[in-house]
Amino acid sequence: MFEWGVIFHFTRPVVHAEVGADQALTLEGLMNHLQEAAIAHADHAGFGSKHVSEGVVAWLLHKAGVEVVRMPRAGEMVEIATWITNSAGSRARRSFEMRIGGEVAARASYVWVYFDAVRRIPRRIDVAMDAAFEPEGGEPAVAGVDDMPRFEIPDPSFAAEITIRSTDFDSNRHVNNSIYATFVQTLLHHGGDARDIGRFCISFLREIGREVHSVTGKLHREDDGCRFTIESPGVVHACGEVGWRT
């Protein structure tokens, strides 16, 4: 279902390939659903897949904040509402609300950077593109995403090496943003934290390119969750925090 205006609506089922052993959507699966909704909105506005397919420009995710009420299960139909809260310079801020049967299942706010894929630098959002997504507005679905700090974890509670698979790379020739969620869930699993995630916030700092064969994930445990980094020698690729669902 598609509805044009301030809010764009996107509906799709949760399939078995997207769920874990508990039959619930994985965090990576959730982020993939949000990504598909954003792509569908951009396609509908005329600045989506075709616009970036020539490899001249790209949209890169800079920061993301996700809050989960409950994860959808295999076979459930989800409706995702998404909207642009504002855009300025090279950055656009997009929010999402996922519902199942009218009940909120998750919310998210993303900060995207419009990128010159040839020169590998941020690029100012075109006037025509900005106009295609008007009217902008509304409140961010998750507060504080812009203010997430950058940090390192010199003395982690748990650390592990994670191998990069060839299938982790997307059409932008870097590890896709949703794969980082699986990195974090893998760390939590092997580190002995199997609780349900209620909040996931991440800052993407440096791309993981094809020259990187593995990364090190680090966790620092706190009372209500943990902080994490994804690193390779001399580089912090991402940092963020996880909060437990109550």
PDB file of C-alpha atoms in Angstrom, residues 53-160:
ATOM      1  CA  SER A  53      22.447   2.879 -10.098  1.00  0.00           C
ATOM      2  CA  GLU A  54      25.019   4.638 -12.295  1.00  0.00           C
ATOM      3  CA  GLY A  55      27.455   4.818  -9.370  1.00  0.00           C
ATOM      4  CA  VAL A  56      27.804   8.616  -9.387  1.00  0.00           C
ATOM      5  CA  VAL A  57      25.919   9.317  -6.148  1.00  0.00           C
ATOM      6  CA  ALA A  58      24.828   7.265  -3.142  1.00  0.00           C
ATOM      7  CA  TRP A  59      23.017   7.556   0.149  1.00  0.00           C
ATOM      8  CA  LEU A  60      25.103   6.427   3.135  1.00  0.00           C
ATOM      9  CA  LEU A  61      23.638   5.829   6.560  1.00  0.00           C
ATOM     10  CA  HIS A  62      25.451   7.959   9.154  1.00  0.00           C
ATOM     11  CA  LYS A  63      23.463   7.351  12.344  1.00  0.00           C
ATOM     12  CA  ALA A  64      20.502   5.193  13.338  1.00  0.00           C
ATOM     13  CA  GLY A  65      18.351   4.837  16.414  1.00  0.00           C
ATOM     14  CA  VAL A  66      15.843   1.970  16.689  1.00  0.00           C
ATOM     15  CA  GLU A  67      13.354   1.293  19.496  1.00  0.00           C
ATOM     16  CA  VAL A  68      11.601  -2.086  19.602  1.00  0.00           C
ATOM     17  CA  VAL A  69       8.294  -2.759  21.366  1.00  0.00           C
ATOM     18  CA  ARG A  70       8.090  -6.296  19.997  1.00  0.00           C
ATOM     19  CA  MET A  71       9.678  -8.045  17.050  1.00  0.00           C
ATOM     20  CA  PRO A  72       7.307  -9.218  14.298  1.00  0.00           C
ATOM     21  CA  ARG A  73       7.084 -12.952  13.780  1.00  0.00           C
ATOM     22  CA  ALA A  74       7.203 -15.068  10.634  1.00  0.00           C
ATOM     23  CA  GLY A  75       4.016 -14.704   8.582  1.00  0.00           C
ATOM     24  CA  GLU A  76       2.931 -11.391  10.117  1.00  0.00           C
ATOM     25  CA  MET A  77       2.220  -8.448   7.832  1.00  0.00           C
ATOM     26  CA  VAL A  78       3.943  -5.213   8.842  1.00  0.00           C
ATOM     27  CA  GLU A  79       3.120  -1.688   7.769  1.00  0.00           C
ATOM     28  CA  ILE A  80       5.908   0.858   7.837  1.00  0.00           C
ATOM     29  CA  ALA A  81       5.209   4.576   7.804  1.00  0.00           C
ATOM     30  CA  THR A  82       8.227   6.703   6.876  1.00  0.00           C
ATOM     31  CA  TRP A  83       8.779  10.412   6.453  1.00  0.00           C
ATOM     32  CA  ILE A  84      11.558  12.985   6.026  1.00  0.00           C
ATOM     33  CA  THR A  85      11.708  15.212   9.096  1.00  0.00           C
ATOM     34  CA  ASN A  86      14.186  17.618   7.507  1.00  0.00           C
ATOM     35  CA  SER A  87      17.102  17.876   5.096  1.00  0.00           C
ATOM     36  CA  ALA A  88      19.920  20.399   4.926  1.00  0.00           C
ATOM     37  CA  GLY A  89      23.270  20.474   3.166  1.00  0.00           C
ATOM     38  CA  SER A  90      24.283  16.864   2.507  1.00  0.00           C
ATOM     39  CA  ARG A  91      22.143  15.299   5.265  1.00  0.00           C
ATOM     40  CA  ALA A  92      18.566  14.060   5.371  1.00  0.00           C
ATOM     41  CA  ARG A  93      16.771  12.845   8.474  1.00  0.00           C
ATOM     42  CA  ARG A  94      14.192  10.102   8.048  1.00  0.00           C
ATOM     43  CA  SER A  95      11.879   8.501  10.605  1.00  0.00           C
ATOM     44  CA  PHE A  96       9.952   5.221  10.599  1.00  0.00           C
ATOM     45  CA  GLU A  97       7.107   3.628  12.525  1.00  0.00           C
ATOM     46  CA  MET A  98       6.398  -0.084  12.101  1.00  0.00           C
ATOM     47  CA  ARG A  99       2.936  -1.415  13.008  1.00  0.00           C
ATOM     48  CA  ILE A 100       1.344  -4.841  13.158  1.00  0.00           C
ATOM     49  CA  GLY A 101      -2.441  -4.865  13.122  1.00  0.00           C
ATOM     50  CA  GLY A 102      -2.486  -1.203  14.087  1.00  0.00           C
ATOM     51  CA  GLU A 103      -0.176  -1.693  17.099  1.00  0.00           C
ATOM     52  CA  VAL A 104       3.280  -0.102  17.152  1.00  0.00           C
ATOM     53  CA  ALA A 105       6.051  -2.727  16.977  1.00  0.00           C
ATOM     54  CA  ALA A 106       9.093  -0.488  16.410  1.00  0.00           C
ATOM     55  CA  ARG A 107      10.208   3.071  15.723  1.00  0.00           C
ATOM     56  CA  ALA A 108      13.402   4.403  14.179  1.00  0.00           C
ATOM     57  CA  SER A 109      15.150   7.598  13.134  1.00  0.00           C
ATOM     58  CA  TYR A 110      18.025   7.673  10.636  1.00  0.00           C
ATOM     59  CA  VAL A 111      20.472  10.329   9.492  1.00  0.00           C
ATOM     60  CA  TRP A 112      21.571   9.809   5.875  1.00  0.00           C
ATOM     61  CA  VAL A 113      24.416  11.504   3.991  1.00  0.00           C
ATOM     62  CA  TYR A 114      24.161  12.212   0.260  1.00  0.00           C
ATOM     63  CA  PHE A 115      27.495  11.127  -1.169  1.00  0.00           C
ATOM     64  CA  ASP A 116      29.560  11.724  -4.286  1.00  0.00           C
ATOM     65  CA  ALA A 117      30.520   8.124  -5.063  1.00  0.00           C
ATOM     66  CA  VAL A 118      33.244   9.149  -7.530  1.00  0.00           C
ATOM     67  CA  ARG A 119      35.058  11.704  -5.380  1.00  0.00           C
ATOM     68  CA  ARG A 120      34.132   9.867  -2.142  1.00  0.00           C
ATOM     69  CA  ILE A 121      32.969  13.014  -0.341  1.00  0.00           C
ATOM     70  CA  PRO A 122      29.559  14.301   0.872  1.00  0.00           C
ATOM     71  CA  ARG A 123      27.537  16.140  -1.741  1.00  0.00           C
ATOM     72  CA  ARG A 124      24.897  18.824  -1.284  1.00  0.00           C
ATOM     73  CA  ILE A 125      21.349  17.525  -1.810  1.00  0.00           C
ATOM     74  CA  ASP A 126      20.024  18.676  -5.182  1.00  0.00           C
ATOM     75  CA  VAL A 127      17.223  21.266  -5.195  1.00  0.00           C
ATOM     76  CA  ALA A 128      15.038  19.010  -7.388  1.00  0.00           C
ATOM     77  CA  MET A 129      15.531  16.080  -5.029  1.00  0.00           C
ATOM     78  CA  ASP A 130      14.736  18.173  -1.985  1.00  0.00           C
ATOM     79  CA  ALA A 131      11.527  19.378  -3.645  1.00  0.00           C
ATOM     80  CA  ALA A 132      10.479  15.817  -4.541  1.00  0.00           C
ATOM     81  CA  PHE A 133      10.216  14.863  -0.863  1.00  0.00           C
ATOM     82  CA  GLU A 134       8.274  17.930   0.250  1.00  0.00           C
ATOM     83  CA  PRO A 135       6.461  18.582   2.412  1.00  0.00           C
ATOM     84  CA  GLU A 136       8.941  17.686   5.141  1.00  0.00           C
ATOM     85  CA  GLY A 137       8.120  17.838   8.831  1.00  0.00           C
ATOM     86  CA  GLY A 138       6.928  15.964  11.853  1.00  0.00           C
ATOM     87  CA  GLU A 139       8.829  14.897  14.919  1.00  0.00           C
ATOM     88  CA  PRO A 140      11.643  12.325  14.858  1.00  0.00           C
ATOM     89  CA  ALA A 141      10.347   8.909  15.861  1.00  0.00           C
ATOM     90  CA  VAL A 142      13.410   8.377  18.099  1.00  0.00           C
ATOM     91  CA  ALA A 143      14.930  11.359  19.896  1.00  0.00           C
ATOM     92  CA  GLY A 144      18.632  12.104  20.303  1.00  0.00           C
ATOM     93  CA  VAL A 145      20.006  10.303  17.250  1.00  0.00           C
ATOM     94  CA  ASP A 146      21.900  13.377  16.018  1.00  0.00           C
ATOM     95  CA  ASP A 147      23.618  13.720  19.401  1.00  0.00           C
ATOM     96  CA  MET A 148      25.073  10.204  19.673  1.00  0.00           C
ATOM     97  CA  PRO A 149      28.733  10.552  20.704  1.00  0.00           C
ATOM     98  CA  ARG A 150      31.757   8.883  19.200  1.00  0.00           C
ATOM     99  CA  PHE A 151      33.745   6.693  21.604  1.00  0.00           C
ATOM    100  CA  GLU A 152      36.191   3.815  21.882  1.00  0.00           C
ATOM    101  CA  ILE A 153      36.318   0.860  24.299  1.00  0.00           C
ATOM    102  CA  PRO A 154      39.915   0.405  25.516  1.00  0.00           C
ATOM    103  CA  ASP A 155      39.022  -2.222  28.165  1.00  0.00           C
ATOM    104  CA  PRO A 156      36.099  -4.301  26.841  1.00  0.00           C
ATOM    105  CA  SER A 157      33.996  -6.723  28.882  1.00  0.00           C
ATOM    106  CA  PHE A 158      34.025  -9.047  25.872  1.00  0.00           C
ATOM    107  CA  ALA A 159      35.656  -8.975  22.430  1.00  0.00           C
ATOM    108  CA  ALA A 160      35.604 -11.286  19.428  1.00  0.00           C
TER     109      ALA A 160
END
